[in-house]
Coordinates of C-alpha atoms and ligand atoms in Angstrom, one line a residue:
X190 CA 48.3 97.9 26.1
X191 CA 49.0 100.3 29.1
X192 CA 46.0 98.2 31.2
X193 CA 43.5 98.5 28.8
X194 CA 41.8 96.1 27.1
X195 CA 39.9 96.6 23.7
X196 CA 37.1 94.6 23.4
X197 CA 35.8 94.1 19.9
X198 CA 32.3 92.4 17.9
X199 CA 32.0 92.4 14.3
X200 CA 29.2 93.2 11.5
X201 CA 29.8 92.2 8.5
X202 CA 27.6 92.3 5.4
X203 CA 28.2 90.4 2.6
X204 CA 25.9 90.8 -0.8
X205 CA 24.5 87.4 -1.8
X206 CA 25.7 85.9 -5.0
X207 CA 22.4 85.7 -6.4
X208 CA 21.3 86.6 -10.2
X209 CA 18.3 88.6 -9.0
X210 CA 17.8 91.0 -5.7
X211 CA 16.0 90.0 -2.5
X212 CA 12.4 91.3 -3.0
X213 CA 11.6 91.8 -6.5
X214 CA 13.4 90.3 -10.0
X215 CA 15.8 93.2 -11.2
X216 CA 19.2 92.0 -11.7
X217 CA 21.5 92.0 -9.1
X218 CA 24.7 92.7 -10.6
X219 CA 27.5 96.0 -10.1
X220 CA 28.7 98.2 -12.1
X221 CA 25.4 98.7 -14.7
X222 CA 24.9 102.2 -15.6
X223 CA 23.1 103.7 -12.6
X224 CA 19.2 103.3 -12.4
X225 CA 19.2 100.6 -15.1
X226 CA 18.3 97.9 -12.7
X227 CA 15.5 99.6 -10.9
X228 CA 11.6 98.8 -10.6
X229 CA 8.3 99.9 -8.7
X230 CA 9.6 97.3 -5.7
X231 CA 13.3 98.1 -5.1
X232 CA 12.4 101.8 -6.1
X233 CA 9.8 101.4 -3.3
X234 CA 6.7 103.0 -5.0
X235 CA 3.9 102.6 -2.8
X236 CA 1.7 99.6 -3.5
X237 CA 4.2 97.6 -4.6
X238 CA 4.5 94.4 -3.5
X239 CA 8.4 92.5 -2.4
X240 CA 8.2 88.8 -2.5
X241 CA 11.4 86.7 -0.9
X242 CA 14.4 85.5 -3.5
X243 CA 14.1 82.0 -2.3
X244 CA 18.2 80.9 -3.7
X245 CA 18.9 84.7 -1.1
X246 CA 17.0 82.3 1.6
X247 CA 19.4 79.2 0.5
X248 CA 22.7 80.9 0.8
X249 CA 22.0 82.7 3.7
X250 CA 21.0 79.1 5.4
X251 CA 24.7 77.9 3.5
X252 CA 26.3 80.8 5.3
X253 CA 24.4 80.2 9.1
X254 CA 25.3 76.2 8.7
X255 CA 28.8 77.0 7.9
X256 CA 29.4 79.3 10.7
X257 CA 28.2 76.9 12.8
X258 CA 24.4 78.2 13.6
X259 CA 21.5 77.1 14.7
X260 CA 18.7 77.6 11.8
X261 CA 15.7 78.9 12.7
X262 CA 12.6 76.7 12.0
X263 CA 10.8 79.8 11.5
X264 CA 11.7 82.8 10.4
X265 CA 10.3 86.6 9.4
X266 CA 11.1 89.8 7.9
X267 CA 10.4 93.4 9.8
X268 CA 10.4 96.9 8.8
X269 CA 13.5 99.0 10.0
X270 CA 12.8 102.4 9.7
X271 CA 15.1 105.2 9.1
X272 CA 15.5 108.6 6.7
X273 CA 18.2 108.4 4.6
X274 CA 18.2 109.3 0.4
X275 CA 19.6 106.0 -0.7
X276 CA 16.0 104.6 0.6
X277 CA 13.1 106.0 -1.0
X278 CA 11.1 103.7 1.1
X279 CA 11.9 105.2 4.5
X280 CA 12.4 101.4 5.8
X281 CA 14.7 98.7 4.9
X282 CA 13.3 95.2 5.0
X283 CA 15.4 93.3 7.7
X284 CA 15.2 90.9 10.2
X285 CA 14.9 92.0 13.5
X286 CA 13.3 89.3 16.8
X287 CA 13.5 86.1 14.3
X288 CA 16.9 86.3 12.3
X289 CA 17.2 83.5 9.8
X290 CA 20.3 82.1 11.8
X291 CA 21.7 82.1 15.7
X292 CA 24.2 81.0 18.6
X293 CA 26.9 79.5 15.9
X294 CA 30.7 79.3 16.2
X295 CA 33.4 79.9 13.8
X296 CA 37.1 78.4 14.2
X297 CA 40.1 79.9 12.0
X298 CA 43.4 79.9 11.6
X299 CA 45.4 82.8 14.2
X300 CA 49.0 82.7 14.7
X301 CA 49.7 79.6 13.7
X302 CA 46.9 78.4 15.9
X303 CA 43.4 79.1 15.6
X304 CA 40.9 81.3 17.4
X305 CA 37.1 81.0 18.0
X306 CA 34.6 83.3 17.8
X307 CA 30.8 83.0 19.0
X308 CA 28.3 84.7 15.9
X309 CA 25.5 85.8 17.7
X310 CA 23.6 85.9 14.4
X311 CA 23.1 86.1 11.0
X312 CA 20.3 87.7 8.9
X313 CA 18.8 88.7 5.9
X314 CA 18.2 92.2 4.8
X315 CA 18.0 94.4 1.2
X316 CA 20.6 96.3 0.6
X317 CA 20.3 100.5 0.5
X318 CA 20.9 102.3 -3.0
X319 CA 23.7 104.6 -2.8
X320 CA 24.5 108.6 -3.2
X321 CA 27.0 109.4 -6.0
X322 CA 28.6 112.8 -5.0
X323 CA 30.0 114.8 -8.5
X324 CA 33.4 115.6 -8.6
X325 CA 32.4 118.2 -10.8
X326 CA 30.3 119.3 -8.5
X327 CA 26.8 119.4 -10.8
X328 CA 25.4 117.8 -7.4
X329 CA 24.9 115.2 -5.5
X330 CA 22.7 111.7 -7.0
X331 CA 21.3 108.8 -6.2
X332 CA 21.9 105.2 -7.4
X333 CA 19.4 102.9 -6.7
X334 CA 20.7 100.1 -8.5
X335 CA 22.1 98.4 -5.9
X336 CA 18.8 98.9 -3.6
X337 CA 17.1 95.7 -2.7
X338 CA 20.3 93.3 -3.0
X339 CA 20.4 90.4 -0.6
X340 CA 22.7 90.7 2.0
X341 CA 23.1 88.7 4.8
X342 CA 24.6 90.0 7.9
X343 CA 26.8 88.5 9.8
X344 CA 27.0 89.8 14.0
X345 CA 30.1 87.9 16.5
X346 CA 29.9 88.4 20.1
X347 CA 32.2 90.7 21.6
X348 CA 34.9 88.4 21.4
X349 CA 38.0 90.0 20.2
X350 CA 40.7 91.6 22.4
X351 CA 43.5 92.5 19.1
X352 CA 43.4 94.2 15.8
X353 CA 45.2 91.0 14.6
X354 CA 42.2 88.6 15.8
X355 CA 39.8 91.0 13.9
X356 CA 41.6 90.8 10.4
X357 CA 42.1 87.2 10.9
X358 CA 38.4 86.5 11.7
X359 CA 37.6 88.6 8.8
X360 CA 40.2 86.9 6.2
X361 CA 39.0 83.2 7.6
X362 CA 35.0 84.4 6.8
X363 CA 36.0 86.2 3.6
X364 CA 37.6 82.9 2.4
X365 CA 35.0 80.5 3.7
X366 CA 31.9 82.7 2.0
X367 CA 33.8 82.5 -1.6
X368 CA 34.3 78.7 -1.2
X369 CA 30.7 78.0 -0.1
X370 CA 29.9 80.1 -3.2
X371 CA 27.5 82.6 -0.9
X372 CA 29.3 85.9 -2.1
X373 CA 32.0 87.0 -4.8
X374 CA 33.4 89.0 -1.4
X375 CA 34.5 91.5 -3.3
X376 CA 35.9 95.1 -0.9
X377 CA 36.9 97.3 -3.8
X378 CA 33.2 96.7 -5.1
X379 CA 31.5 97.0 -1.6
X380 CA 30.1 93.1 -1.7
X381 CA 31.7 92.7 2.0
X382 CA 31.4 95.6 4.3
X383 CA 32.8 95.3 7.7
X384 CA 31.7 97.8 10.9
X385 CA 33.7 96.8 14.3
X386 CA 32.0 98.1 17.2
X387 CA 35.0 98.8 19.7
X388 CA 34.8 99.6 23.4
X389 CA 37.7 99.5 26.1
X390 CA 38.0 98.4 29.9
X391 CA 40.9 98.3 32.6
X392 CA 42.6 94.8 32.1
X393 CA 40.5 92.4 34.7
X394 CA 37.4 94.3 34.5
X395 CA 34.0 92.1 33.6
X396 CA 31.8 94.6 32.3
X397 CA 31.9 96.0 29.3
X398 CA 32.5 99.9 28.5
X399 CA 30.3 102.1 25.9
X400 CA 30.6 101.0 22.7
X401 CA 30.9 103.0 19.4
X402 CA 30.7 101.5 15.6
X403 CA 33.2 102.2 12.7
X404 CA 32.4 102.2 9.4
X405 CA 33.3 102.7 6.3
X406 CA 36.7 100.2 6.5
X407 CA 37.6 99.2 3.2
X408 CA 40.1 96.9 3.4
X409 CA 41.5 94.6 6.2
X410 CA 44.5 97.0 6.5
X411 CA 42.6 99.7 7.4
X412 CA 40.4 97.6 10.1
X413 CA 43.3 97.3 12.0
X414 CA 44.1 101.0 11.7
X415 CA 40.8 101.9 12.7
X416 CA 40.8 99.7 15.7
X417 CA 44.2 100.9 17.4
X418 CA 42.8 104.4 16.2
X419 CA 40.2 104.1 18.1
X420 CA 41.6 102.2 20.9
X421 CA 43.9 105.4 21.5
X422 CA 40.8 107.9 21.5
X423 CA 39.0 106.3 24.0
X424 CA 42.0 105.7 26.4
X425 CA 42.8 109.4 26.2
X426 CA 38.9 110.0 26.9
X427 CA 38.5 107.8 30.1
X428 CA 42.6 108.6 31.2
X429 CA 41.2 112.0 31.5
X430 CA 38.2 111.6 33.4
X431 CA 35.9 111.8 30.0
X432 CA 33.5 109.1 29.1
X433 CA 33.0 107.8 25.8
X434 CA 29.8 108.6 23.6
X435 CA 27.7 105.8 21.8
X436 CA 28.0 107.0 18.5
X437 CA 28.7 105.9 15.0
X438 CA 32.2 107.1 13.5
X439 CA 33.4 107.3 10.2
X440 CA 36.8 105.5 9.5
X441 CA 38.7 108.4 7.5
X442 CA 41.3 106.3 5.6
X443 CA 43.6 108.9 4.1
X444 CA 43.6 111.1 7.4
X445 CA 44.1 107.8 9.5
X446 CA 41.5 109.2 11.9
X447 CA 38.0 108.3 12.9
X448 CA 35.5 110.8 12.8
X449 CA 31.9 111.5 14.4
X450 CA 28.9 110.4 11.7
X451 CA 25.6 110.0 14.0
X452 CA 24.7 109.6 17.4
X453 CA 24.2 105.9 17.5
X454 CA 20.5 105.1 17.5
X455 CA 18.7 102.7 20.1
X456 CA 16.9 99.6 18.1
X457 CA 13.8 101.3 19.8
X458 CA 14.6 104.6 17.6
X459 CA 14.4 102.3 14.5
X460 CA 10.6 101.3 15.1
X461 CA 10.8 98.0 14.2
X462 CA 7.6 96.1 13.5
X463 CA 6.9 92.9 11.3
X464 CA 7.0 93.3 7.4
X465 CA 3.2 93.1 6.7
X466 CA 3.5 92.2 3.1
X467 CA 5.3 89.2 3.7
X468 CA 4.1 86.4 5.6
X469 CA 6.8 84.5 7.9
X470 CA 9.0 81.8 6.6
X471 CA 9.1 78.2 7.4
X472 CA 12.1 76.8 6.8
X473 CA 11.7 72.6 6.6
X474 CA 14.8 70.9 8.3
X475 CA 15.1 68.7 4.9
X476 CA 15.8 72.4 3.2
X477 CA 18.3 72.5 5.9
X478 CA 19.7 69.0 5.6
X479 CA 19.9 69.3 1.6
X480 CA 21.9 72.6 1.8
X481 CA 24.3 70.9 4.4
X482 CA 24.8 68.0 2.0
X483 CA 25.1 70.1 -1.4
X484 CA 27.1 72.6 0.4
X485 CA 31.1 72.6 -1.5
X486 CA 34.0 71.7 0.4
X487 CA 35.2 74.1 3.3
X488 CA 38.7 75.7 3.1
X489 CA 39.8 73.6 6.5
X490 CA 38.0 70.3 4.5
X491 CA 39.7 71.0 1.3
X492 CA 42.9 71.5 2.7
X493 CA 43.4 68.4 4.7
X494 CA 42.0 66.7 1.7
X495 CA 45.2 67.9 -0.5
X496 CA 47.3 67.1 2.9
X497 CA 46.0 63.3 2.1
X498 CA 45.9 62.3 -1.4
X499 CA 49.0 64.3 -2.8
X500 CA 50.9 64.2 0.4
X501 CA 51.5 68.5 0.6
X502 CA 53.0 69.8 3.3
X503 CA 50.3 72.1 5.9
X504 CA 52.1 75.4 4.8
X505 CA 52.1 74.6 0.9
X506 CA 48.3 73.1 1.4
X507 CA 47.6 76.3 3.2
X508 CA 49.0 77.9 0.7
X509 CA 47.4 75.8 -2.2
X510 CA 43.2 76.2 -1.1
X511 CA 44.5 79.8 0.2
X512 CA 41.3 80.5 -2.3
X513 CA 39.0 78.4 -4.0
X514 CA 39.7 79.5 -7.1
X515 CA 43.5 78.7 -7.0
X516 CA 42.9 75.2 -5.4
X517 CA 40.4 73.9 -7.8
X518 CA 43.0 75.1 -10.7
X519 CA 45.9 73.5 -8.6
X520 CA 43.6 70.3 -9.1
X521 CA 42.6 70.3 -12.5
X522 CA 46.4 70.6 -13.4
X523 CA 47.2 67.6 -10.9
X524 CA 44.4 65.3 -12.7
X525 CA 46.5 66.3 -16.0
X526 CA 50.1 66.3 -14.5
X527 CA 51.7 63.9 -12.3
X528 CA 54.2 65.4 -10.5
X529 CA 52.8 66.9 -7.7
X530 CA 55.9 67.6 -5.8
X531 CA 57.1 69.7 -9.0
X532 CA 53.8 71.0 -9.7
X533 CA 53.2 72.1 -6.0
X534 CA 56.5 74.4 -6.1
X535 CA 55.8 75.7 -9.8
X536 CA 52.3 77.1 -8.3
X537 CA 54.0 78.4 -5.0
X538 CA 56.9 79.6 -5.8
X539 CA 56.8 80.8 -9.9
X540 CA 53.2 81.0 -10.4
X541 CA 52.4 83.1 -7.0
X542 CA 55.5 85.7 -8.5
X543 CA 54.6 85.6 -12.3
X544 CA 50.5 86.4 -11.1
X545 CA 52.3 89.4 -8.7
X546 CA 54.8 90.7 -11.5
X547 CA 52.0 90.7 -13.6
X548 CA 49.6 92.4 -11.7
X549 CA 46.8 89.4 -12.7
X550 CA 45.0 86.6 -11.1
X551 CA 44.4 83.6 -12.1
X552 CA 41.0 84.6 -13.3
X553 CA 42.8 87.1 -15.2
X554 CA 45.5 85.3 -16.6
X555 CA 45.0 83.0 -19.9
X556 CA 46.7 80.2 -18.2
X557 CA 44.9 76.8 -18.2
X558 CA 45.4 73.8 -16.6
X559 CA 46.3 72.0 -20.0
X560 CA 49.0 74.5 -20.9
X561 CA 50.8 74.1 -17.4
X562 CA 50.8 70.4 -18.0
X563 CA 52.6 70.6 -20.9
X564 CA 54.9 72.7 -19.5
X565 CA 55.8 70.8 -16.8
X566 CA 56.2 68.0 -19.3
X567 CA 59.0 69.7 -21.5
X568 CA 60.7 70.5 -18.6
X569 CA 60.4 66.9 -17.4
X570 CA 61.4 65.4 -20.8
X571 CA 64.7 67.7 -20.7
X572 CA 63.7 70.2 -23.6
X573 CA 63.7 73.1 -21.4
X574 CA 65.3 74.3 -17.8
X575 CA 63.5 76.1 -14.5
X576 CA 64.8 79.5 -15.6
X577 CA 62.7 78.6 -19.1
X578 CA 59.7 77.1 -17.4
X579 CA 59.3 80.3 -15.5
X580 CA 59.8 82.7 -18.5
X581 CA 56.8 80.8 -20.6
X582 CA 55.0 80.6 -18.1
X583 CA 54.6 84.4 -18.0
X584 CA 54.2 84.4 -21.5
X585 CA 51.3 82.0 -20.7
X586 CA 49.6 84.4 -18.2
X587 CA 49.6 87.2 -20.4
X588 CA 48.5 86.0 -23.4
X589 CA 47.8 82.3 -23.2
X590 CA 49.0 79.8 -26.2
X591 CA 51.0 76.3 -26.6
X592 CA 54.1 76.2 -24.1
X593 CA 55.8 73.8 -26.6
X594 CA 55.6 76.5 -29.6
X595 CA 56.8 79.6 -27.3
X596 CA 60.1 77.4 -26.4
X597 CA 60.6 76.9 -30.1
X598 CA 59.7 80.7 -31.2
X599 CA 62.0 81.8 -28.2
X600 CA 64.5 79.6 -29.9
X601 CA 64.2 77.4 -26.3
X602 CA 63.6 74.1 -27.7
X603 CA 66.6 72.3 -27.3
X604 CA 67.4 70.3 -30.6
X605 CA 65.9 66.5 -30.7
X606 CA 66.9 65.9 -34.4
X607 CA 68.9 62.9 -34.1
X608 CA 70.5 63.4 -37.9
X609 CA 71.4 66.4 -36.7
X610 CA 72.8 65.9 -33.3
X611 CA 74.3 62.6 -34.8
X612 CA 76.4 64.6 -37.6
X613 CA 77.9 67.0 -34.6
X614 CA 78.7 63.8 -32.8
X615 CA 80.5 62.3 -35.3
X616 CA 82.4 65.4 -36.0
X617 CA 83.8 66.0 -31.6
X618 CA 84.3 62.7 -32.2
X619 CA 86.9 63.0 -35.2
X620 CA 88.4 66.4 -33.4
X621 CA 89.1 64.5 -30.5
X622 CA 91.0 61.4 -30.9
X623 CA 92.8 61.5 -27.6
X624 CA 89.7 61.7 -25.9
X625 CA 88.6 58.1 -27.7
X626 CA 91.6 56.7 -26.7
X627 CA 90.8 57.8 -23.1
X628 CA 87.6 56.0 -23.6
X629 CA 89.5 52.8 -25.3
X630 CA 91.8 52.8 -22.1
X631 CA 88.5 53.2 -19.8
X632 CA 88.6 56.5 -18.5
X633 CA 85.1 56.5 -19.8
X634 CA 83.4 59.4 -17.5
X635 CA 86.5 61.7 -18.6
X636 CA 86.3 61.5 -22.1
X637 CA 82.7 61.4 -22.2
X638 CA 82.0 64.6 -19.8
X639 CA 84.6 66.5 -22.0
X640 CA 83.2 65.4 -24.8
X641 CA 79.2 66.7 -24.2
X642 CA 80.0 69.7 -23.1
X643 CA 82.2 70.1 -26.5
X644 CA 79.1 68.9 -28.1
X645 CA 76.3 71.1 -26.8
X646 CA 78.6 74.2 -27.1
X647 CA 79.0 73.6 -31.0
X648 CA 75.2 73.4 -30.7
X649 CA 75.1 77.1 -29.0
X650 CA 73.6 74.9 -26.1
X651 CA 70.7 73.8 -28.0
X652 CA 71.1 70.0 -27.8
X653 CA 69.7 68.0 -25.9
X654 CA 71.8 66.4 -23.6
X655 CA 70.2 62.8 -23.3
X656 CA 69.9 62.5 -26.4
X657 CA 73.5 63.8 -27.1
X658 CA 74.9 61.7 -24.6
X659 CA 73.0 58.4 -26.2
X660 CA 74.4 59.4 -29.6
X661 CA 77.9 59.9 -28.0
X662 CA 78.4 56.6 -26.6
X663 CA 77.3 54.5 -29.5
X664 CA 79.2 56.4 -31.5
X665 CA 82.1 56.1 -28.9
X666 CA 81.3 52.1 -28.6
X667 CA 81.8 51.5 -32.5
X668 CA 85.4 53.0 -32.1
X669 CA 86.3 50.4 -29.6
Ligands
LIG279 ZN1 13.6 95.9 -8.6
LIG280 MN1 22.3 95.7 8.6

């Protein structure tokens, strides 16, 4: 890059899957009408009184164990404060000296390879509310439902050098919080929030440059954006003679552009001091160890398993645990279904394009595990082809129901009747005597290859061809 060298740390914040917010028992849920889930603590009327969400504590303790970190065996909340409208309060409870969780690592997959990154830390905090600006321009409004929610934050070291290393970090967390069951990780709905802090330096250098923070990137696409964005801006600042301000920016999506928000504010603008209505945490190593040994499998754990016991390829087990969701249905249809080879290449190759055609997930779909075993089954006992098995099979994401009575309503079901079969035998049979006295003089493949395909195009290609082909030869043998 022209002999400069982005350097790169990540915050991420990620709203904790838990049914009720951090300091106070409203629901924590999205999408309620706004100010339904509010109360005298997350509204923060004074004299109220926040007391910790305990299962917040746990998953933040899942999410600092899997990432590698250090837990702390003490641990305590502080007041951060700032103006802002989204926080009646005028603080936001964080953690600031004693962070729940320090000094871990994380390893994912880059490349082909992997890539390690160092977390320098990960917290708890509430979550702000949030302003709802009118289209219709009646005003401006605040939403305080989703003030107080439990977030945990996640900080890396300045460890990244590429866009690319970013996005991958940020996939590998995304997919490791959803399988540890910590957050739903949801972008569109704001549950994970990412803010790169980006500064650059002449290839070779050791110390690092000034700093700014992005936010407001929705989506891993746009991270990238934003970082070779901003990348450019500071290299045109320091190329001519400039220097770069320590600010905050605003990632502008549509315009492709960063742009100024706030000066960036020292920690010592923030005046943090301790939370004084809530007393520091102790955190027993037995919490620890019980939240390390009822902690799910881990994407890397999960996919090696599937490497073992149904002998996958890496790529297609990649592929398979890609999300937890779509690895524990790949499971439940293997405990129901054989075949893994087959039922591996149904879910990569038809079930990955009938999901995409049908703008669905799994979650969304109506498929179920029994359904795709059966599926696989007619296909397997010769009723129905691949090109078949795909078409149910949308039918089945759509709108769910029996895979064996959609090939018979889609007139699939290749005919089984032996009476019925046996009665179209006889009759190719009779038509054809020269090809029973090619059988009689043992050019058995000849007659009997001409003969099936006579007999399941009388049937309009509904027969079945074992079954046509068992009928076929006894009827052949009792001519001999
Ligand atoms: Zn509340
Ligand atoms: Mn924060």
């Amino acid at each position: 890059m022209s002999g400069w060298e982005m350097v790169v740390g990540v915050e991420v914040h990620v709203q904790l899957k838990t049914r009720t917010k951090m300091f106070c028992a409203c629901a924590n849920r999205f999408g309620a009408p706004p100010n339904s889930l509010v109360c005298p603590i997350c509204s923060g009327m004074p004299g109220s009184l926040p007391s910790v969400n305990m299962r917040a504590v746990e998953l933040g303790i899942a999410a600092g164990l899997a990432l590698g970190c250090a837990i702390a065996e003490k641990t305590s909340f502080d007041r951060k404060n700032y103006f802002y409208p989204d926080m009646p309060k005028g603080y936001q409870i964080t953690q600031y000296d004693r962070p729940l969780a320090s000094r871990g690592r994380f390893r994912f997959p880059l490349e082909g390879g992997f890539m390690e990154a160092g977390i320098t830390r990960a917290h708890l905090e509430e979550d702000s509310g949030k302003n709802v600006h009118d289209a219709a321009a009646r005003g401006s409004f605040v939403d305080l439902n989703r003030a107080g929610v439990p977030l945990v934050e996640i900080v890396t070291d300045p460890d990244f050098r590429t866009p690319g290393q970013v996005s991958a970090y940020l996939a590998a967390l995304k997919q490791l919080l959803q399988y540890i069951g910590v957050s739903d990780c949801n972008m569109e709905q704001g549950s994970l929030r990412c803010e790169p802090n980006v500064s650059i330096r002449r290839a070779g250098e050791k110390a690092l440059g000034t700093k700014t923070e992005i936010k407001n990137v929705n989506s891993f696409k746009s991270v990238e954006k934003a970082l070779r964005c901003e990348f450019e801006r500071q290299r045109r600042i320091l190329e001519s003679g400039g220097r770069v301000i320590q600010e905050t920016l605003l990632w502008n999506d549509a315009e492709s552009a960063t742009e100024p928000m706030r000066g960036k504010e020292e920690a010592r603008d923030y005046r943090y001091f301790p939370e004084p209505d809530l007393p520091p945490l102790e955190i027993p190593g037995e919490w620890v160890e019980r939240t390390l040994a009822s902690m799910p499998e881990r994407p890397e754990a999960r996919r090696a398993r599937l490497i073992r016991s149904f002998g996958l390829k890496e790529y297609d087990a990649a592929l398979l645990t890609a999300s937890r969701e779509f690895a524990d249905f790949f499971e439940s249809c293997a405990a129901l279904f054989g075949n893994v080879r087959r039922l591996s290449s149904l879910f990569m190759v038809d079930l990955l394009a009938v999901l995409d055609e049908e703008k669905t997930s799994l979650a969304g779909s109506r498929l179920n595990p029994a359904a795709v075993a059966g599926l696989l089954s007619l296909e397997e006992e010769g009723e129905i082809n691949k090109n078949q098995v795909k078409e149910i099979l949308a039918e089945l994401v759509r709108a769910g129901g029996d895979p064996a009575e959609i090939a018979r309503r889609r007139g699939m079901a290749q005919v089984r009747d032996q009476g019925e079969i046996g009665s179209v035998v006889a009759r190719i049979v009779a038509e054809n005597p020269e090809s029973v006295a090619d059988y009689r003089e043992f050019r058995e493949n000849m007659a009997v290859g001409l003969l099936i395909g006579r007999i399941i195009r009388a049937m309009g290609g509904g027969a079945n061809p074992q079954a046509a082909r068992a009928l076929l030869e006894k009827e052949l043998k009792s001519r001999t």
